[in-house]
mmCIF file of C-alpha atoms in Angstrom:
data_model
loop_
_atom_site.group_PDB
_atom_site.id
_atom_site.type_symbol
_atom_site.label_atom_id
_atom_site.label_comp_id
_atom_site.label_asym_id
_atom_site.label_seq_id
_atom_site.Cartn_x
_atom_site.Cartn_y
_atom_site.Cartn_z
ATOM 1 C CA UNK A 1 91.300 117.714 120.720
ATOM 2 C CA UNK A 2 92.889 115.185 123.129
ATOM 3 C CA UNK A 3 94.069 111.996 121.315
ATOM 4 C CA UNK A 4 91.976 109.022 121.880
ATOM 5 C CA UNK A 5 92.758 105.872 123.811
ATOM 6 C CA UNK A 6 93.504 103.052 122.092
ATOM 7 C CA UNK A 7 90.553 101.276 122.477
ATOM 8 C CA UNK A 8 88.573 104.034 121.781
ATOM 9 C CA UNK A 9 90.293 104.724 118.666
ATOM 10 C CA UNK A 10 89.767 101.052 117.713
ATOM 11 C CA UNK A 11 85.915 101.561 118.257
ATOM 12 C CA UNK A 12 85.958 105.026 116.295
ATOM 13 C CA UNK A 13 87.574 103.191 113.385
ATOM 14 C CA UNK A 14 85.748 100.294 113.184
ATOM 15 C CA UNK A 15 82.589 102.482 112.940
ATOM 16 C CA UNK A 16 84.288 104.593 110.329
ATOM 17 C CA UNK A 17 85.120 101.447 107.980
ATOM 18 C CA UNK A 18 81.581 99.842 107.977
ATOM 19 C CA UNK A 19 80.158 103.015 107.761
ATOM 20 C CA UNK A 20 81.960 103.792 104.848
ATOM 21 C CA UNK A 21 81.932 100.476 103.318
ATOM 22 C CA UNK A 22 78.339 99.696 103.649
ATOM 23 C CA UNK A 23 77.742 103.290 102.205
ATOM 24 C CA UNK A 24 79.609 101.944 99.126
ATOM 25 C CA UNK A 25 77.415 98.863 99.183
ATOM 26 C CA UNK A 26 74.231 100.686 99.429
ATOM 27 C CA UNK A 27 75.366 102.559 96.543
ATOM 28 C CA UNK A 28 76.190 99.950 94.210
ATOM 29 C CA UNK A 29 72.866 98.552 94.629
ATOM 30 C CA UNK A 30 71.144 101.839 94.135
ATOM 31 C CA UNK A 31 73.241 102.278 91.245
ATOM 32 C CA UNK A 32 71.846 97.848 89.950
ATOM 33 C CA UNK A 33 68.230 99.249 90.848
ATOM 34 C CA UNK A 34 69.100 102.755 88.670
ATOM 35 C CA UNK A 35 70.111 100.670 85.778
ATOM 36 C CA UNK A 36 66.848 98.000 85.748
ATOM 37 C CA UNK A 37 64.485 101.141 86.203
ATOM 38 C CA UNK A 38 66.569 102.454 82.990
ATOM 39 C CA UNK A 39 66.148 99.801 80.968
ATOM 40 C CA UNK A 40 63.563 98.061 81.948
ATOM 41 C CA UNK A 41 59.905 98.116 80.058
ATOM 42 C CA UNK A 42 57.722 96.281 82.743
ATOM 43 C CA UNK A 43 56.216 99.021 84.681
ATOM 44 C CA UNK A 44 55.821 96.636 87.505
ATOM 45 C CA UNK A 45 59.815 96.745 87.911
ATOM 46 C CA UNK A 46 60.366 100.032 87.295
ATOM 47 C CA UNK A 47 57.889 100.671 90.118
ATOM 48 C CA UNK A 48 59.551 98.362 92.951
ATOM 49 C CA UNK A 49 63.534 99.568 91.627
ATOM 50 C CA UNK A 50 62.365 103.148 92.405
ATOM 51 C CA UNK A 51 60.362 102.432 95.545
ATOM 52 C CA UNK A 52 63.461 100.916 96.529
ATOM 53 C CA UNK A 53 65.743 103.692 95.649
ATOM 54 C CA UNK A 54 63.608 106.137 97.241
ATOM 55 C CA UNK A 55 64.200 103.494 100.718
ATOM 56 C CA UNK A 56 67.389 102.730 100.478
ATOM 57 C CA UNK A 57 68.547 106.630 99.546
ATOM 58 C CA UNK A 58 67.415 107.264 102.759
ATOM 59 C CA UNK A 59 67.042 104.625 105.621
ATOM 60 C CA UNK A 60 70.575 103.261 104.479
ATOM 61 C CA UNK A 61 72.730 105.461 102.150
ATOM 62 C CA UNK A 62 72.280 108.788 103.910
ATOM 63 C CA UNK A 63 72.242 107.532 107.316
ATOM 64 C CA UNK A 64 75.168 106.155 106.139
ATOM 65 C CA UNK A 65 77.056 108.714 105.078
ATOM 66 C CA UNK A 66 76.373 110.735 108.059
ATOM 67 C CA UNK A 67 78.184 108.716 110.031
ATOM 68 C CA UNK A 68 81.235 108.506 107.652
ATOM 69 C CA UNK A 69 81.439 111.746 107.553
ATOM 70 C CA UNK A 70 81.104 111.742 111.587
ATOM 71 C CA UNK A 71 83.159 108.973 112.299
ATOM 72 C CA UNK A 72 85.792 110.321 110.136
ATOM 73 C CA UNK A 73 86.270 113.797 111.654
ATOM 74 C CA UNK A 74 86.458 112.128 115.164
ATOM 75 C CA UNK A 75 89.092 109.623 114.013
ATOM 76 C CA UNK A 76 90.972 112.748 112.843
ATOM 77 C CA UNK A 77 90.793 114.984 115.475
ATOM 78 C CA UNK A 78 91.382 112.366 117.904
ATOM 79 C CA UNK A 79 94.349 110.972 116.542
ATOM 80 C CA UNK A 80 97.646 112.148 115.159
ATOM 81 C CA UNK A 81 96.638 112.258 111.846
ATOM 82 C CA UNK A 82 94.718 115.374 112.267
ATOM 83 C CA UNK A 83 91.957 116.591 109.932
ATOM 84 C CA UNK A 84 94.046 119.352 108.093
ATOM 85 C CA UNK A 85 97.997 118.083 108.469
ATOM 86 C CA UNK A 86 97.971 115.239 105.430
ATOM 87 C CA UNK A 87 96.868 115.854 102.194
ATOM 88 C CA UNK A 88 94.846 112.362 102.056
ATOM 89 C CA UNK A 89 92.878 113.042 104.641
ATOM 90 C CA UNK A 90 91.769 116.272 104.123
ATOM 91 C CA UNK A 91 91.159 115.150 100.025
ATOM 92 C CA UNK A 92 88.653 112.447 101.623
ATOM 93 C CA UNK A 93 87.392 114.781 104.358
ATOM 94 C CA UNK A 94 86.610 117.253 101.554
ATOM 95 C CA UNK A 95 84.934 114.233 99.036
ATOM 96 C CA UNK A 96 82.890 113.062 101.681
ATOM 97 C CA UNK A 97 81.268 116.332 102.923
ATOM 98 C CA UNK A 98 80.859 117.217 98.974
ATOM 99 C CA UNK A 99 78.911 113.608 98.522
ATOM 100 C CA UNK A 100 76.886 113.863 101.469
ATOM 101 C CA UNK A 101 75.672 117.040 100.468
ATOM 102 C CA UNK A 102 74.925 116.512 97.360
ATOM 103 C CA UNK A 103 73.311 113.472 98.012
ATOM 104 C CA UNK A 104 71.033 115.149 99.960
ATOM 105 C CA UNK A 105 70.406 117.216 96.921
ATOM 106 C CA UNK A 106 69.936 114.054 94.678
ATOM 107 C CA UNK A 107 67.456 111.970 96.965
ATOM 108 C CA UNK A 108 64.495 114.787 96.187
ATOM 109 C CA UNK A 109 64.281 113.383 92.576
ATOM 110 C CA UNK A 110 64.573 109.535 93.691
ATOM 111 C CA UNK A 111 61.568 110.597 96.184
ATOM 112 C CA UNK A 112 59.953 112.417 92.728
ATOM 113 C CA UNK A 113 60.484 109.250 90.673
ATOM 114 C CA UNK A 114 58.948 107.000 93.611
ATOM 115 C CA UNK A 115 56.010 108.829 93.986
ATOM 116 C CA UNK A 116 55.358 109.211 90.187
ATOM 117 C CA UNK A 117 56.163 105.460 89.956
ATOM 118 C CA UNK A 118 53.225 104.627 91.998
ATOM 119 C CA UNK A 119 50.984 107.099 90.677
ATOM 120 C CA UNK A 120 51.414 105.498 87.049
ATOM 121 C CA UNK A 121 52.991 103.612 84.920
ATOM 122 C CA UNK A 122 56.189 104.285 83.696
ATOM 123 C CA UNK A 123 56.938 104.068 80.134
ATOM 124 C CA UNK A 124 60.548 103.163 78.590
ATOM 125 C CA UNK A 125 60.747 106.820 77.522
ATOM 126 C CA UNK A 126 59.291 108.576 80.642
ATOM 127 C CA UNK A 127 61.336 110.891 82.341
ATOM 128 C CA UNK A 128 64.266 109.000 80.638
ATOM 129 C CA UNK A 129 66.670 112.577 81.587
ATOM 130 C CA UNK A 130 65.824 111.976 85.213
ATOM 131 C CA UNK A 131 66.391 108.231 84.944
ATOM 132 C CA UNK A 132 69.953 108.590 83.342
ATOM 133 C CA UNK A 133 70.676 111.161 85.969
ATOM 134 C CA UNK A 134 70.138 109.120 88.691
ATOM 135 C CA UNK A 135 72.328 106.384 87.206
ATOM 136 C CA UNK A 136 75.006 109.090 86.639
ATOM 137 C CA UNK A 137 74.633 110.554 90.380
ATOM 138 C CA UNK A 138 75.238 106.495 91.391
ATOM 139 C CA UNK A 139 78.334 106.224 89.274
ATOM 140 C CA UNK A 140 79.670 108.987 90.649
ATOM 141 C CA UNK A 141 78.991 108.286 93.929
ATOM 142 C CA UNK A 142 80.960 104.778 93.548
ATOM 143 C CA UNK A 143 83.898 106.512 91.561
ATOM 144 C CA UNK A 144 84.007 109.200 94.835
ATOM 145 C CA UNK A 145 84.151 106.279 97.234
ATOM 146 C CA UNK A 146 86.625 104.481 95.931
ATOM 147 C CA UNK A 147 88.462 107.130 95.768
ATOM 148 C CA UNK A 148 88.581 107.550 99.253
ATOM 149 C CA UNK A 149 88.929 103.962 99.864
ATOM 150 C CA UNK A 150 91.883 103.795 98.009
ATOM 151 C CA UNK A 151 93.329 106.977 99.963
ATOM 152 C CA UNK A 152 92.354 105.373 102.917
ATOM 153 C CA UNK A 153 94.437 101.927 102.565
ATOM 154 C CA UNK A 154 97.492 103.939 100.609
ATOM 155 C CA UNK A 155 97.811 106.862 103.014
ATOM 156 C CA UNK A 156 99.716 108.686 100.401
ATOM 157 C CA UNK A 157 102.849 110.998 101.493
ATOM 158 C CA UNK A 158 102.491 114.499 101.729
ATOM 159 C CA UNK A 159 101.601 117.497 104.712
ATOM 160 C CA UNK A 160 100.168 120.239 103.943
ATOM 161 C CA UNK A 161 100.921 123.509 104.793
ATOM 162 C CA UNK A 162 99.128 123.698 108.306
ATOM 163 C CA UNK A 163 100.310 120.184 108.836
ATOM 164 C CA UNK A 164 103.921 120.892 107.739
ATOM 165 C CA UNK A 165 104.080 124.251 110.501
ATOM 166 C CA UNK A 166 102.217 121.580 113.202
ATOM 167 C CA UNK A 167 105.677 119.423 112.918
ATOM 168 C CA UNK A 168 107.866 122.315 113.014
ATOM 169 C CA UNK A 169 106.576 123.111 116.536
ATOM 170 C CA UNK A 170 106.681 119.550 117.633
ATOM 171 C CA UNK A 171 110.225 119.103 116.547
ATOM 172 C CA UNK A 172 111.157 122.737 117.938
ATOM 173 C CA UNK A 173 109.736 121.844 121.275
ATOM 174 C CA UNK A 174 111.245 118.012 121.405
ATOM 175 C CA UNK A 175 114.657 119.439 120.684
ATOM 176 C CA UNK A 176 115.219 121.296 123.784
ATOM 177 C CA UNK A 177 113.978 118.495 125.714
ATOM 178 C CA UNK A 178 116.363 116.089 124.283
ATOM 179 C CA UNK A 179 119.237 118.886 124.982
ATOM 180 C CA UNK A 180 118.197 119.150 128.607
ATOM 181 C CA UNK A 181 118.611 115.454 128.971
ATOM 182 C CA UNK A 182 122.105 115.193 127.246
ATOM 183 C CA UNK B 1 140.283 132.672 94.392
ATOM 184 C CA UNK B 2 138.601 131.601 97.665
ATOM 185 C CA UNK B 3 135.465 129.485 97.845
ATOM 186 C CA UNK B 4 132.655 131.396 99.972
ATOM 187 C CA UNK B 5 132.145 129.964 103.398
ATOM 188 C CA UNK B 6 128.954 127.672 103.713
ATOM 189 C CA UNK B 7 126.081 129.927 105.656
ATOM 190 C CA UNK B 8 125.748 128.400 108.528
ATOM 191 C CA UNK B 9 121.942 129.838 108.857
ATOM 192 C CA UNK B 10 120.798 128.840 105.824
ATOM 193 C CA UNK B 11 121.250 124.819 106.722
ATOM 194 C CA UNK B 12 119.550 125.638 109.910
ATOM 195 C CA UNK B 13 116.938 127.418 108.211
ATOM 196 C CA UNK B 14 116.028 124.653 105.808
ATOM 197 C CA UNK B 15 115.843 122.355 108.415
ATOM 198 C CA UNK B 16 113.561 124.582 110.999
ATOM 199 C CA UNK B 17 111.339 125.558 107.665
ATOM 200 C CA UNK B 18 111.512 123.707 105.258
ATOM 201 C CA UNK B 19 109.920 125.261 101.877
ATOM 202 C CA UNK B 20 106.449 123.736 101.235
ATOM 203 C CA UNK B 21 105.917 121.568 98.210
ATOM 204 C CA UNK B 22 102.799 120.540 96.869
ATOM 205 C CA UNK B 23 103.249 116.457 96.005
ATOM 206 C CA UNK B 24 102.695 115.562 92.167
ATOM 207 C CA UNK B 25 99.962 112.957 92.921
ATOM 208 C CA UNK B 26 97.890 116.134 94.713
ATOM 209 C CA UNK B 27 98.476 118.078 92.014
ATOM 210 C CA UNK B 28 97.938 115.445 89.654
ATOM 211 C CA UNK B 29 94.461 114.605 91.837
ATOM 212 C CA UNK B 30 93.753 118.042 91.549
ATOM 213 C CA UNK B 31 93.906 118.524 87.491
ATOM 214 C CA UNK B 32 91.423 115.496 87.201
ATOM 215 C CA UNK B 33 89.403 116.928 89.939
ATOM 216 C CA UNK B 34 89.108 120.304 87.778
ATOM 217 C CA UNK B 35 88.584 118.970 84.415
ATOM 218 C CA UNK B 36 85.512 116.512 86.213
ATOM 219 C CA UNK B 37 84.527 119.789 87.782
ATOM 220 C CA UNK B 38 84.724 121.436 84.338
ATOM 221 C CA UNK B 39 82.755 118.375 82.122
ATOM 222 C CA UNK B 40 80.281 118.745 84.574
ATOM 223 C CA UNK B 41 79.661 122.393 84.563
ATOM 224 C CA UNK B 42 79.289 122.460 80.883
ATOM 225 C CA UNK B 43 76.795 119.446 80.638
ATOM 226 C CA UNK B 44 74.637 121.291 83.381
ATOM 227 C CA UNK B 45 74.809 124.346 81.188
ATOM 228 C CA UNK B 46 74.328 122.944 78.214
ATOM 229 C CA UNK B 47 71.476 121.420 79.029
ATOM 230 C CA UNK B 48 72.312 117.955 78.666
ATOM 231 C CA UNK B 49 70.352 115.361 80.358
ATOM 232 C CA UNK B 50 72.197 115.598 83.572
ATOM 233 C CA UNK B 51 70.856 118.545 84.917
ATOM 234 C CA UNK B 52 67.740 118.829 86.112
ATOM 235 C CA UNK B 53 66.913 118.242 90.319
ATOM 236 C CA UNK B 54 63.609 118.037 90.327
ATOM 237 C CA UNK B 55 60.884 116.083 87.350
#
């Protein structure tokens, strides 16, 4: 893919970050509402903190992530980070595609709760295995975004194999260039 | 007793391919990756509480 233009770039990476940082957002208060529905006895909370998991999981969190996951194979391809030449960013290419898949996988329950919390009333002890899962599935969905946030901001050394061989035939086809003009 | 001559390749060599090494903080990322990987596995088999998708 051709690199970007600057500006372009710019706009690519400006999507990226909010994208990525409102997913975090999104997820932390998923993971508040989780929590209240846990320990909560008033069935009339439980009710609204899983009606508004079962919202948020999908008009903001997996929208969301969609377009991190987007956003952040164009910004690779189209700049000279690539998507496979540093270990960081193929690490958070490979941590995002895992979460947004198995998010998908995790918002059938938070639908399942929603619909069973407006059915009836939920008890402290109903479904309490579902209810610690989904505060579980939150947790690790914060742990696996910071985790790229932090790789994001550190950009830690390192090429990887496919990136290391991608140098090799940059340098090898500067050199003779710079010959020629000596 | 002479010293052996330098090989001029081999410098060369190293510097057109240079051998690959894994950094420590991947490998290190990877090893807490596994052992997640791992705790999770065996909650899902053992049929802890985090396990099931559907109610």
């Amino acid at each position: 893919m051709k690199l970007m233009p600057p500006a372009v770039r710019k706009a690519a990476l400006t999507v990226h970050i909010l994208s990525s940082v409102g997913w975090l957002g999104a997820i932390a208060a998923f993971l508040v509402l989780a929590i209240a529905s846990l320990t909560s006895a008033d069935p009339q909370l439980v009710r609204a903190a899983y009606t508004g998991m079962n919202l948020i999981g999908w008009m903001i969190i997996f929208p969301l992530s969609l377009a991190s996951l987007i956003s952040g194979i164009v910004q690779g391809l189209g700049t000279v980070w690539g998507l496979f030449r540093h270990y960081w960013v193929l690490i958070k290419l490979i941590i995002t595609a895992l979460a947004t898949a198995l998010l998908l996988v995790h918002l059938q329950p938070v639908t399942a709760m929603a619909k069973m919390a407006l059915a009836a009333d939920l008890g402290p002890s109903d479904m309490n295995g579902m209810r610690i899962q989904l505060v579980a599935d939150a947790g690790a969905a914060i742990l696996a975004l910071l985790i790229t946030s932090i790789l994001s901001v550190y950009k830690p050394r390192g090429l990887t194999r496919h990136g290391q061989k991608v140098l090799n035939k940059q340098q090898a086809q500067t050199r003779p260039a710079k010959g020629a003009n000596a | 007793m002479t010293h052996p001559a330098p090989n001029p390749d081999s410098g060369t060599e190293s510097r057109e391919t240079p051998r690959h090494k894994t950094p420590r903080w991947v490998k290190g990322f990877l090893v807490a990756a596994a052992v997640l990987v791992v705790a999770i596995v065996v909650i899902h088999l053992s049929g802890g509480t985090v396990m099931n998708h559907t109610p």
